[in-house]
Tab-separated table of C-alpha atoms and ligand atoms in Angstrom:
chain	number	residue	atom	x	y	z
A	418	MET	CA	67.389	183.719	98.558
A	419	ASN	CA	70.523	185.447	96.836
A	420	THR	CA	70.043	188.554	94.399
A	421	PRO	CA	70.548	186.834	90.979
A	422	PRO	CA	72.204	189.077	87.904
A	423	ASP	CA	69.788	190.825	86.158
A	424	TRP	CA	70.056	189.345	82.773
A	425	LEU	CA	69.619	185.611	84.694
A	426	PRO	CA	65.575	185.355	85.566
A	427	GLU	CA	64.425	186.135	81.912
A	428	HIS	CA	66.119	183.417	80.945
A	429	VAL	CA	64.980	180.338	82.881
A	430	ALA	CA	61.594	179.196	82.249
A	431	LEU	CA	59.533	177.518	85.446
A	432	VAL	CA	57.678	174.401	84.193
A	433	PRO	CA	55.014	173.383	86.578
A	434	ASP	CA	54.685	169.662	87.436
A	435	PHE	CA	57.645	168.412	85.017
A	436	PRO	CA	58.621	165.787	84.744
A	437	GLN	CA	56.367	164.636	87.375
A	438	PRO	CA	53.340	166.476	89.385
A	439	GLY	CA	54.844	168.651	92.247
A	440	VAL	CA	57.865	169.213	90.385
A	441	GLN	CA	58.513	172.935	89.451
A	442	PHE	CA	61.152	172.264	86.821
A	443	ARG	CA	64.278	175.318	86.270
A	444	ASP	CA	64.424	175.241	82.533
A	445	LEU	CA	67.789	176.745	81.221
A	446	SER	CA	66.506	176.149	77.516
A	447	PRO	CA	66.120	179.458	76.932
A	448	LEU	CA	69.283	180.505	78.787
A	449	TRP	CA	71.433	178.260	76.078
A	450	ARG	CA	69.662	179.473	73.142
A	451	SER	CA	70.705	183.049	74.052
A	452	SER	CA	74.256	183.964	72.618
A	453	SER	CA	74.837	186.913	74.792
A	454	ALA	CA	73.555	184.996	78.254
A	455	MET	CA	75.345	181.941	77.629
A	456	SER	CA	78.406	184.137	77.378
A	457	ARG	CA	77.188	186.220	80.432
A	458	CYS	CA	76.676	182.594	82.512
A	459	ALA	CA	80.176	181.898	81.187
A	460	ILE	CA	81.695	184.654	82.936
A	461	ALA	CA	79.979	184.845	85.982
A	462	LEU	CA	80.267	180.996	86.556
A	463	SER	CA	84.199	181.484	86.366
A	464	GLU	CA	84.265	184.257	88.354
A	465	ASP	CA	86.837	184.234	91.505
A	466	THR	CA	84.240	184.675	94.001
A	467	GLY	CA	87.370	184.122	96.780
A	468	ASP	CA	86.125	180.418	98.328
A	469	GLY	CA	89.038	178.730	96.858
A	470	ALA	CA	86.981	177.164	94.387
A	471	MET	CA	88.905	178.724	91.195
A	472	THR	CA	92.231	178.248	92.859
A	473	ASP	CA	94.562	175.895	90.457
A	474	VAL	CA	91.584	174.264	89.002
A	475	ASP	CA	93.075	171.314	86.585
A	476	VAL	CA	90.056	170.079	85.049
A	477	VAL	CA	86.382	170.918	84.942
A	478	LEU	CA	83.811	168.040	85.504
A	479	GLY	CA	80.374	168.870	84.330
A	480	ILE	CA	77.320	165.869	85.277
A	481	GLU	CA	75.110	164.421	82.769
A	482	ALA	CA	73.307	165.841	81.083
A	483	ARG	CA	72.646	169.712	81.296
A	484	GLY	CA	75.778	169.984	83.524
A	485	PHE	CA	77.965	169.354	80.164
A	486	LEU	CA	76.390	172.609	78.669
A	487	ALA	CA	77.350	174.739	82.018
A	488	GLY	CA	80.472	172.813	82.564
A	489	MET	CA	81.871	173.261	78.962
A	490	LEU	CA	81.453	176.788	79.041
A	491	VAL	CA	83.255	177.012	82.622
A	492	ALA	CA	86.582	174.667	81.415
A	493	ASN	CA	86.824	176.587	78.065
A	494	ARG	CA	86.735	180.127	79.625
A	495	LEU	CA	89.153	178.860	82.762
A	496	GLY	CA	91.147	177.446	80.020
A	497	VAL	CA	91.322	174.011	80.904
A	498	GLY	CA	90.233	170.459	79.989
A	499	PHE	CA	86.426	168.822	80.659
A	500	VAL	CA	85.839	165.386	82.252
A	501	ALA	CA	81.989	164.528	82.054
A	502	ALA	CA	80.177	162.145	84.623
A	503	ARG	CA	77.938	160.357	83.226
A	504	LYS	CA	74.992	157.663	83.568
A	505	PRO	CA	75.864	153.778	84.103
A	506	GLY	CA	76.777	151.701	80.661
A	507	LYS	CA	77.530	155.453	78.306
A	508	LEU	CA	81.355	155.755	79.062
A	509	PRO	CA	83.718	153.427	77.179
A	510	GLY	CA	86.678	151.278	78.798
A	511	GLU	CA	87.122	150.680	82.616
A	512	VAL	CA	84.997	153.353	84.716
A	513	HIS	CA	84.777	154.395	88.596
A	514	ARG	CA	81.172	153.974	89.557
A	515	ILE	CA	79.218	155.835	92.368
A	516	GLY	CA	75.860	154.998	93.456
A	517	TYR	CA	73.646	157.318	95.346
A	518	ALA	CA	70.018	157.368	96.743
A	519	LEU	CA	67.081	159.350	94.492
A	520	GLU	CA	64.093	160.509	95.958
A	521	TYR	CA	62.409	157.383	94.819
A	522	GLY	CA	65.144	154.828	93.767
A	523	SER	CA	69.156	154.950	93.018
A	524	ASP	CA	70.994	156.318	89.932
A	525	SER	CA	74.765	156.307	89.146
A	526	LEU	CA	77.491	158.248	87.770
A	527	GLU	CA	80.580	157.341	86.190
A	528	ILE	CA	83.494	158.728	85.280
A	529	GLN	CA	86.607	157.078	83.045
A	530	ARG	CA	89.477	155.917	85.104
A	531	ASN	CA	91.972	157.323	82.829
A	532	ALA	CA	89.949	160.674	82.785
A	533	LEU	CA	91.706	161.945	86.131
A	534	SER	CA	95.283	162.102	87.760
A	535	ALA	CA	95.962	161.517	91.445
A	536	GLY	CA	96.087	165.202	92.888
A	537	ASP	CA	94.064	166.828	90.282
A	538	ARG	CA	92.112	169.858	91.214
A	539	VAL	CA	88.408	169.544	89.814
A	540	LEU	CA	86.131	172.152	89.702
A	541	ILE	CA	82.537	170.278	89.859
A	542	VAL	CA	79.722	172.147	87.152
A	543	ASP	CA	76.125	171.136	87.250
A	544	ASP	CA	73.219	173.463	85.864
A	545	VAL	CA	70.994	173.497	89.140
A	546	ILE	CA	71.667	171.950	92.913
A	547	ALA	CA	68.677	170.832	94.034
A	548	THR	CA	68.867	168.179	96.884
A	549	GLY	CA	72.593	167.928	96.467
A	550	GLY	CA	72.312	164.609	95.980
A	551	THR	CA	74.053	164.519	92.537
A	552	ALA	CA	77.054	166.721	93.565
A	553	ASP	CA	77.688	164.764	96.493
A	554	ALA	CA	77.748	161.219	93.960
A	555	ALA	CA	80.388	164.041	91.975
A	556	ILE	CA	82.523	164.488	95.020
A	557	ARG	CA	82.820	161.284	95.781
A	558	LEU	CA	83.568	159.943	92.416
A	559	VAL	CA	86.696	162.634	92.230
A	560	ASP	CA	87.958	161.458	95.765
A	561	LEU	CA	87.272	157.883	94.388
A	562	ALA	CA	89.885	158.605	91.779
A	563	GLY	CA	91.963	160.535	93.459
A	564	GLY	CA	91.715	163.931	92.562
A	565	THR	CA	90.684	167.085	95.109
A	566	VAL	CA	87.145	168.386	94.874
A	567	THR	CA	87.807	172.554	94.474
A	568	GLY	CA	84.311	173.470	94.787
A	569	VAL	CA	80.748	173.344	93.045
A	570	ARG	CA	79.459	175.874	90.822
A	571	ALA	CA	75.944	175.789	89.532
A	572	VAL	CA	73.600	178.607	87.766
A	573	LEU	CA	70.546	178.100	90.341
A	574	GLU	CA	70.226	176.413	93.527
A	575	LEU	CA	67.249	175.127	94.946
A	576	SER	CA	68.468	176.292	98.894
A	577	ALA	CA	64.888	175.567	100.544
A	578	LEU	CA	66.049	171.512	99.998
A	579	GLY	CA	69.048	172.636	101.815
A	580	GLY	CA	71.705	170.908	99.310
A	581	ARG	CA	74.585	172.861	99.851
A	582	ALA	CA	74.758	172.212	103.601
A	583	LYS	CA	74.995	168.195	102.057
A	584	LEU	CA	77.728	169.282	100.015
A	585	GLU	CA	80.318	170.883	103.247
A	586	PRO	CA	82.748	171.188	102.961
A	587	HIS	CA	83.236	171.865	99.667
A	588	PRO	CA	82.488	175.372	98.994
A	589	VAL	CA	79.603	175.996	96.813
A	590	HIS	CA	78.254	178.433	94.032
A	591	SER	CA	75.330	179.149	92.292
A	592	LEU	CA	74.469	182.308	90.295
A	593	TRP	CA	70.632	182.191	91.969
A	594	GLU	CA	69.719	180.727	94.704
A	595	VAL	CA	66.264	180.774	94.497
B	910	AMP	P1	69.827	167.033	93.195
B	910	AMP	O1	70.522	165.044	93.537
B	910	AMP	O2	68.643	167.067	94.204
B	910	AMP	O3	70.925	168.111	94.040
B	910	AMP	O4	69.345	167.430	91.863
B	910	AMP	C1	69.997	168.001	91.009
B	910	AMP	C2	70.359	167.338	89.332
B	910	AMP	O5	68.768	167.245	88.743
B	910	AMP	C3	70.623	168.204	88.756
B	910	AMP	O6	71.844	167.797	87.875
B	910	AMP	C4	69.285	169.479	87.856
B	910	AMP	O7	69.670	169.433	86.995
B	910	AMP	C5	67.974	168.013	88.227
B	910	AMP	N1	67.032	168.865	88.754
B	910	AMP	C6	66.444	168.651	90.403
B	910	AMP	N2	65.434	169.319	90.605
B	910	AMP	C7	65.281	170.314	89.134
B	910	AMP	C8	64.768	171.035	89.030
B	910	AMP	N3	63.895	171.685	90.341
B	910	AMP	N4	65.029	172.117	88.310
B	910	AMP	C9	65.734	171.820	87.364
B	910	AMP	N5	66.154	170.581	87.360
B	910	AMP	C10	66.334	169.967	88.329
């Protein structure tokens, strides 16, 4: 748990039992709907917290789909480009693919093979870190492509699910640890 920025909580809707019973879904739609909250989010997510994640970033990698929203804001603010990590079959051309386990079943993430150059320093951005499995897959994807992960940034982190530990030793920072 941490203290969130004062503008953030009112822009996060808690939706019980979505998309399935038992899940407390954190809906960031109100955040994206507000121009001022969106600007503050861009500034806060791009802040250098001294953990090394923001040092010499070459590119931001956003995770499909809501990570595209936050990731693009951060890339724009840092003045770097953006790479989309997508679900299988969405990207044309040759891809790198990493599979990962979900609570029920499995999924994969892909990036285009020419999206990253060897040695690129890559900041990974998503909207929510829950178990950390998705962000961990993104880290492995960057590794596979020869890049270096500088860190992981998210708007929200569900700390009880322990995602941060799964992502060690990479620095993880979220605006609100709930
Ligand atoms: P995980 O792989 O468990 O860390 O799950 C993270 C991914 O699932 C992120 O891309 C989130 O968009 C989404 N997600 C998981 N749990 C929630 C939740 N309670 N509310 C909103 N999004 C969630």
